[in-house]
Amino acid sequence: MADPIKISLGGYQGPNSVHTYGVEAFCAAMRRLAGDAVEISFHPDITDTGRNAADLLGLTEGGTFDGCYFSSSYLAPRVSALTLFDLHFAVPDKAKAFALLDGEAGKMLADEVTAHTGFITLGYWDNGLRHMTTADRPLYTPADCDGLSLRILPNDNHNQIFQSLGFHPRVIDVKEVTAAVNNGDVDAQENPLTNTYNMGLSKSQRVVTLSGHLMGISLVLFNREKFASWPDHIRAWITQAVDEATTAQRARAQADEAQSKAAMLNDGVQMVELTRAQRLAFKAAVQPAVSRIASDISPALLKLFNVETGAAS
């Protein structure tokens, strides 16, 4: 009997993460499909080894891990097409966006990732709508953001856009976010509700402005050379297992978002809904930066996702 093919996977979030759930769903599907033909290992959180979360991309591209998930925003500096998901307050409808990602648009984006990195993209996971949080004030208008320090992802586009709202952005790695927020090192942060709750950020940041300024997408990535080296039937099983895990992950993400919101409300966290006029004011404030950033994206992709980058209306 041939030795099993070893598949190693890495993550950067804890046991309550919808992404950890997604990888575990993938592993279960692979064990069902492939049986003893594969041997799968999964390190759920590389930050527990002292590494930064962002190191996972290099570790996977370099071959230490065979596969991982990662927020599209981290790859956008290398793959300009992924900037589509960095256009604040120009968020496409989530259901439509996933339908497009599961079809031709997803193939277009995957081809761009392949062209500019050492990865192959096999799926798109729900990384939540991102909202802004503060310790003691709602953010009803861009003026409310003026002068506040804000933790952001390591993405120059995010930096430009949040600066246009008056924030002083600070890049802080995932492993250091909880301490930075709860120690008061930053005045504000932005994350999906699940992260804000599961990472304990709402313990000190008690006001959530439901800005929904970005629809987060995570890519399911495999080392391209390693994936190509596996037999056809193994690659087919992996593709099927990712598809099954994607369905499970998206459903879990939707449920977890509702549960996290309910848990924070029960804990006394203030949830602030923006009116249409307030949202349009934010959109108008970031529009010049969004338009500059969108100029690097294929017009065909912008049209497919019905992204409006012109003046707010």
GROMACS .gro file of C-alpha atoms in nm:
model
  313
    1MET     CA    1   0.000   0.000   0.000
    2ALA     CA    2   0.132   0.343  -0.100
    3ASP     CA    3   0.222   0.589   0.171
    4PRO     CA    4  -0.048   0.851   0.231
    5ILE     CA    5  -0.006   1.195   0.080
    6LYS     CA    6   0.058   1.444   0.357
    7ILE     CA    7  -0.133   1.773   0.348
    8SER     CA    8  -0.045   2.043   0.601
    9LEU     CA    9  -0.270   2.341   0.668
   10GLY     CA   10  -0.221   2.655   0.873
   11GLY     CA   11  -0.446   2.921   1.025
   12TYR     CA   12  -0.416   3.231   1.241
   13GLN     CA   13  -0.735   3.238   1.447
   14GLY     CA   14  -0.852   3.055   1.756
   15PRO     CA   15  -1.096   2.768   1.809
   16ASN     CA   16  -1.409   2.988   1.792
   17SER     CA   17  -1.322   3.129   1.450
   18VAL     CA   18  -1.547   3.061   1.152
   19HIS     CA   19  -1.228   3.009   0.953
   20THR     CA   20  -1.105   2.740   1.190
   21TYR     CA   21  -1.449   2.583   1.152
   22GLY     CA   22  -1.410   2.598   0.774
   23VAL     CA   23  -1.071   2.425   0.778
   24GLU     CA   24  -1.205   2.158   1.012
   25ALA     CA   25  -1.496   2.103   0.773
   26PHE     CA   26  -1.245   2.066   0.489
   27CYS     CA   27  -1.041   1.813   0.689
   28ALA     CA   28  -1.352   1.609   0.769
   29ALA     CA   29  -1.457   1.607   0.404
   30MET     CA   30  -1.111   1.500   0.291
   31ARG     CA   31  -1.099   1.215   0.540
   32ARG     CA   32  -1.438   1.098   0.419
   33LEU     CA   33  -1.344   1.125   0.051
   34ALA     CA   34  -0.984   1.006   0.060
   35GLY     CA   35  -0.969   0.782   0.365
   36ASP     CA   36  -0.618   0.650   0.427
   37ALA     CA   37  -0.489   0.799   0.100
   38VAL     CA   38  -0.418   1.129   0.274
   39GLU     CA   39  -0.279   1.235   0.610
   40ILE     CA   40  -0.393   1.585   0.707
   41SER     CA   41  -0.244   1.810   0.974
   42PHE     CA   42  -0.382   2.148   1.077
   43HIS     CA   43  -0.216   2.414   1.293
   44PRO     CA   44  -0.514   2.639   1.379
   45ASP     CA   45  -0.320   2.942   1.502
   46ILE     CA   46   0.043   3.006   1.410
   47THR     CA   47   0.054   3.308   1.641
   48ASP     CA   48   0.077   3.069   1.935
   49THR     CA   49   0.432   2.995   1.816
   50GLY     CA   50   0.526   3.362   1.838
   51ARG     CA   51   0.483   3.430   1.467
   52ASN     CA   52   0.271   3.709   1.325
   53ALA     CA   53  -0.048   3.611   1.149
   54ALA     CA   54   0.081   3.770   0.827
   55ASP     CA   55   0.369   3.520   0.825
   56LEU     CA   56   0.126   3.246   0.723
   57LEU     CA   57   0.119   3.368   0.363
   58GLY     CA   58   0.495   3.336   0.327
   59LEU     CA   59   0.500   3.003   0.508
   60THR     CA   60   0.241   2.863   0.268
   61GLU     CA   61   0.389   3.016  -0.045
   62GLY     CA   62   0.730   2.890   0.065
   63GLY     CA   63   0.607   2.535   0.128
   64THR     CA   64   0.610   2.504   0.508
   65PHE     CA   65   0.233   2.464   0.485
   66ASP     CA   66   0.046   2.333   0.181
   67GLY     CA   67  -0.266   2.541   0.230
   68CYS     CA   68  -0.426   2.818   0.434
   69TYR     CA   69  -0.702   3.077   0.438
   70PHE     CA   70  -0.628   3.448   0.438
   71SER     CA   71  -0.805   3.782   0.417
   72SER     CA   72  -0.796   3.917   0.062
   73SER     CA   73  -0.677   4.255   0.190
   74TYR     CA   74  -0.334   4.112   0.275
   75LEU     CA   75  -0.279   4.000  -0.085
   76ALA     CA   76  -0.429   4.306  -0.253
   77PRO     CA   77  -0.093   4.491  -0.268
   78ARG     CA   78   0.033   4.208  -0.493
   79VAL     CA   79  -0.292   4.130  -0.674
   80SER     CA   80  -0.462   4.454  -0.771
   81ALA     CA   81  -0.787   4.279  -0.867
   82LEU     CA   82  -0.841   4.192  -0.500
   83THR     CA   83  -0.858   4.563  -0.426
   84LEU     CA   84  -1.221   4.520  -0.529
   85PHE     CA   85  -1.285   4.420  -0.168
   86ASP     CA   86  -1.099   4.721  -0.027
   87LEU     CA   87  -1.339   4.985  -0.159
   88HIS     CA   88  -1.494   5.123   0.159
   89PHE     CA   89  -1.863   5.212   0.158
   90ALA     CA   90  -1.897   5.065  -0.192
   91VAL     CA   91  -1.986   4.719  -0.064
   92PRO     CA   92  -2.170   4.492  -0.308
   93ASP     CA   93  -2.464   4.285  -0.192
   94LYS     CA   94  -2.321   3.981  -0.012
   95ALA     CA   95  -2.547   3.718  -0.171
   96LYS     CA   96  -2.479   3.852  -0.520
   97ALA     CA   97  -2.107   3.883  -0.450
   98PHE     CA   98  -2.078   3.518  -0.347
   99ALA     CA   99  -2.280   3.406  -0.650
  100LEU     CA  100  -2.031   3.593  -0.869
  101LEU     CA  101  -1.732   3.457  -0.679
  102ASP     CA  102  -1.861   3.104  -0.732
  103GLY     CA  103  -1.878   3.169  -1.108
  104GLU     CA  104  -1.683   3.349  -1.378
  105ALA     CA  105  -1.579   3.644  -1.161
  106GLY     CA  106  -1.422   3.407  -0.909
  107LYS     CA  107  -1.226   3.241  -1.188
  108MET     CA  108  -1.103   3.582  -1.307
  109LEU     CA  109  -0.980   3.668  -0.958
  110ALA     CA  110  -0.821   3.325  -0.913
  111ASP     CA  111  -0.632   3.369  -1.241
  112GLU     CA  112  -0.498   3.702  -1.116
  113VAL     CA  113  -0.380   3.544  -0.790
  114THR     CA  114  -0.207   3.268  -0.988
  115ALA     CA  115  -0.040   3.522  -1.217
  116HIS     CA  116   0.109   3.728  -0.936
  117THR     CA  117   0.177   3.481  -0.653
  118GLY     CA  118   0.277   3.123  -0.582
  119PHE     CA  119  -0.078   3.032  -0.481
  120ILE     CA  120  -0.377   2.865  -0.639
  121THR     CA  121  -0.716   2.987  -0.515
  122LEU     CA  122  -0.977   2.717  -0.453
  123GLY     CA  123  -1.249   2.904  -0.267
  124TYR     CA  124  -1.383   3.225  -0.120
  125TRP     CA  125  -1.496   3.239   0.242
  126ASP     CA  126  -1.708   3.486   0.433
  127ASN     CA  127  -1.490   3.716   0.641
  128GLY     CA  128  -1.783   3.927   0.763
  129LEU     CA  129  -1.902   4.281   0.720
  130ARG     CA  130  -1.656   4.512   0.892
  131HIS     CA  131  -1.777   4.770   1.145
  132MET     CA  132  -1.602   5.039   1.350
  133THR     CA  133  -1.584   5.030   1.730
  134THR     CA  134  -1.483   5.283   1.996
  135ALA     CA  135  -1.469   5.294   2.373
  136ASP     CA  136  -1.722   5.567   2.439
  137ARG     CA  137  -1.860   5.741   2.131
  138PRO     CA  138  -2.074   5.657   1.828
  139LEU     CA  139  -1.931   5.752   1.490
  140TYR     CA  140  -2.227   5.920   1.327
  141THR     CA  141  -2.025   6.138   1.089
  142PRO     CA  142  -1.672   6.160   0.950
  143ALA     CA  143  -1.614   6.449   1.192
  144ASP     CA  144  -1.659   6.203   1.481
  145CYS     CA  145  -1.356   6.010   1.350
  146ASP     CA  146  -1.125   6.310   1.345
  147GLY     CA  147  -0.805   6.256   1.542
  148LEU     CA  148  -0.886   5.903   1.662
  149SER     CA  149  -0.617   5.637   1.636
  150LEU     CA  150  -0.755   5.332   1.454
  151ARG     CA  151  -0.610   4.983   1.424
  152ILE     CA  152  -0.609   4.873   1.060
  153LEU     CA  153  -0.492   4.582   0.847
  154PRO     CA  154  -0.152   4.614   0.675
  155ASN     CA  155  -0.297   4.757   0.355
  156ASP     CA  156  -0.206   5.095   0.203
  157ASN     CA  157  -0.552   5.136   0.052
  158HIS     CA  158  -0.713   5.101   0.394
  159ASN     CA  159  -0.465   5.353   0.528
  160GLN     CA  160  -0.556   5.609   0.261
  161ILE     CA  161  -0.928   5.565   0.307
  162PHE     CA  162  -0.929   5.584   0.686
  163GLN     CA  163  -0.704   5.889   0.674
  164SER     CA  164  -0.962   6.055   0.451
  165LEU     CA  165  -1.211   6.011   0.738
  166GLY     CA  166  -0.975   6.185   0.980
  167PHE     CA  167  -0.843   5.875   1.158
  168HIS     CA  168  -0.479   5.820   1.247
  169PRO     CA  169  -0.443   5.458   1.126
  170ARG     CA  170  -0.205   5.213   1.294
  171VAL     CA  171  -0.112   4.871   1.158
  172ILE     CA  172  -0.122   4.610   1.436
  173ASP     CA  173  -0.089   4.235   1.375
  174VAL     CA  174  -0.376   4.006   1.470
  175LYS     CA  175  -0.182   3.849   1.757
  176GLU     CA  176  -0.139   4.192   1.923
  177VAL     CA  177  -0.482   4.342   1.856
  178THR     CA  178  -0.659   4.230   2.173
  179ALA     CA  179  -0.390   4.371   2.401
  180ALA     CA  180  -0.359   4.693   2.202
  181VAL     CA  181  -0.733   4.758   2.208
  182ASN     CA  182  -0.795   4.663   2.570
  183ASN     CA  183  -0.487   4.853   2.692
  184GLY     CA  184  -0.613   5.167   2.522
  185ASP     CA  185  -0.325   5.186   2.275
  186VAL     CA  186  -0.577   5.276   2.003
  187ASP     CA  187  -0.903   5.468   2.023
  188ALA     CA  188  -1.087   5.258   1.767
  189GLN     CA  189  -1.069   4.942   1.561
  190GLU     CA  190  -1.266   4.786   1.275
  191ASN     CA  191  -1.357   4.420   1.239
  192PRO     CA  192  -1.646   4.185   1.172
  193LEU     CA  193  -1.878   4.143   1.471
  194THR     CA  194  -1.754   3.787   1.523
  195ASN     CA  195  -1.394   3.902   1.563
  196THR     CA  196  -1.491   4.195   1.785
  197TYR     CA  197  -1.671   3.954   2.017
  198ASN     CA  198  -1.452   3.642   1.998
  199MET     CA  199  -1.127   3.837   2.040
  200GLY     CA  200  -1.262   4.016   2.347
  201LEU     CA  201  -1.241   4.361   2.187
  202SER     CA  202  -1.587   4.459   2.309
  203LYS     CA  203  -1.468   4.435   2.669
  204SER     CA  204  -1.320   4.782   2.633
  205GLN     CA  205  -1.465   4.909   2.305
  206ARG     CA  206  -1.828   4.931   2.410
  207VAL     CA  207  -1.973   5.119   2.113
  208VAL     CA  208  -2.013   4.948   1.775
  209THR     CA  209  -2.103   5.172   1.483
  210LEU     CA  210  -2.262   4.938   1.230
  211SER     CA  211  -2.087   5.097   0.936
  212GLY     CA  212  -2.067   4.783   0.723
  213HIS     CA  213  -1.795   4.962   0.530
  214LEU     CA  214  -1.633   4.651   0.383
  215MET     CA  215  -1.743   4.300   0.293
  216GLY     CA  216  -1.455   4.083   0.405
  217ILE     CA  217  -1.347   3.794   0.184
  218SER     CA  218  -1.097   3.525   0.275
  219LEU     CA  219  -0.927   3.320   0.006
  220VAL     CA  220  -0.868   2.946   0.039
  221LEU     CA  221  -0.512   2.916  -0.089
  222PHE     CA  222  -0.283   2.625  -0.170
  223ASN     CA  223   0.082   2.628  -0.265
  224ARG     CA  224   0.057   2.610  -0.643
  225GLU     CA  225   0.358   2.385  -0.704
  226LYS     CA  226   0.260   2.142  -0.431
  227PHE     CA  227  -0.100   2.127  -0.554
  228ALA     CA  228   0.019   2.057  -0.909
  229SER     CA  229   0.244   1.775  -0.783
  230TRP     CA  230  -0.045   1.573  -0.642
  231PRO     CA  231  -0.227   1.311  -0.852
  232ASP     CA  232  -0.545   1.411  -1.035
  233HIS     CA  233  -0.774   1.221  -0.799
  234ILE     CA  234  -0.621   1.390  -0.493
  235ARG     CA  235  -0.666   1.733  -0.651
  236ALA     CA  236  -1.026   1.645  -0.735
  237TRP     CA  237  -1.093   1.541  -0.374
  238ILE     CA  238  -0.935   1.861  -0.245
  239THR     CA  239  -1.147   2.073  -0.477
  240GLN     CA  240  -1.464   1.892  -0.370
  241ALA     CA  241  -1.371   1.918  -0.002
  242VAL     CA  242  -1.308   2.294  -0.035
  243ASP     CA  243  -1.649   2.335  -0.201
  244GLU     CA  244  -1.819   2.149   0.086
  245ALA     CA  245  -1.623   2.345   0.346
  246THR     CA  246  -1.711   2.673   0.174
  247THR     CA  247  -2.084   2.603   0.200
  248ALA     CA  248  -2.046   2.512   0.567
  249GLN     CA  249  -1.820   2.809   0.647
  250ARG     CA  250  -2.051   3.067   0.494
  251ALA     CA  251  -2.353   2.931   0.679
  252ARG     CA  252  -2.161   2.927   1.005
  253ALA     CA  253  -2.036   3.284   0.946
  254GLN     CA  254  -2.389   3.413   0.903
  255ALA     CA  255  -2.509   3.237   1.217
  256ASP     CA  256  -2.206   3.346   1.421
  257GLU     CA  257  -2.252   3.709   1.318
  258ALA     CA  258  -2.607   3.708   1.455
  259GLN     CA  259  -2.499   3.527   1.773
  260SER     CA  260  -2.207   3.765   1.832
  261LYS     CA  261  -2.431   4.067   1.792
  262ALA     CA  262  -2.685   3.923   2.035
  263ALA     CA  263  -2.415   3.835   2.288
  264MET     CA  264  -2.267   4.185   2.280
  265LEU     CA  265  -2.610   4.346   2.314
  266ASN     CA  266  -2.678   4.121   2.612
  267ASP     CA  267  -2.348   4.239   2.761
  268GLY     CA  268  -2.455   4.602   2.729
  269VAL     CA  269  -2.255   4.694   2.419
  270GLN     CA  270  -2.417   4.980   2.226
  271MET     CA  271  -2.500   4.907   1.861
  272VAL     CA  272  -2.538   5.220   1.650
  273GLU     CA  273  -2.732   5.203   1.323
  274LEU     CA  274  -2.648   5.466   1.063
  275THR     CA  275  -2.921   5.640   0.868
  276ARG     CA  276  -2.903   5.649   0.490
  277ALA     CA  277  -2.794   6.013   0.504
  278GLN     CA  278  -2.517   5.932   0.752
  279ARG     CA  279  -2.389   5.646   0.535
  280LEU     CA  280  -2.389   5.873   0.231
  281ALA     CA  281  -2.182   6.128   0.423
  282PHE     CA  282  -1.918   5.862   0.493
  283LYS     CA  283  -1.932   5.747   0.130
  284ALA     CA  284  -1.882   6.103   0.006
  285ALA     CA  285  -1.584   6.154   0.238
  286VAL     CA  286  -1.398   5.848   0.108
  287GLN     CA  287  -1.508   5.880  -0.256
  288PRO     CA  288  -1.191   6.051  -0.389
  289ALA     CA  289  -0.968   5.782  -0.234
  290VAL     CA  290  -1.200   5.502  -0.347
  291SER     CA  291  -1.199   5.636  -0.704
  292ARG     CA  292  -0.818   5.649  -0.711
  293ILE     CA  293  -0.791   5.293  -0.582
  294ALA     CA  294  -1.059   5.161  -0.819
  295SER     CA  295  -0.868   5.295  -1.118
  296ASP     CA  296  -0.633   4.995  -1.090
  297ILE     CA  297  -0.918   4.744  -1.107
  298SER     CA  298  -1.052   4.593  -1.427
  299PRO     CA  299  -1.364   4.784  -1.540
  300ALA     CA  300  -1.518   4.446  -1.621
  301LEU     CA  301  -1.483   4.335  -1.258
  302LEU     CA  302  -1.623   4.663  -1.128
  303LYS     CA  303  -1.921   4.627  -1.359
  304LEU     CA  304  -1.978   4.264  -1.263
  305PHE     CA  305  -1.994   4.353  -0.895
  306ASN     CA  306  -2.196   4.669  -0.961
  307VAL     CA  307  -1.950   4.872  -0.756
  308GLU     CA  308  -2.026   5.242  -0.762
  309THR     CA  309  -1.714   5.450  -0.720
  310GLY     CA  310  -1.852   5.783  -0.832
  311ALA     CA  311  -1.999   6.056  -0.617
  312ALA     CA  312  -2.244   5.947  -0.348
  313SER     CA  313  -2.606   5.971  -0.446
   0.00000   0.00000   0.00000
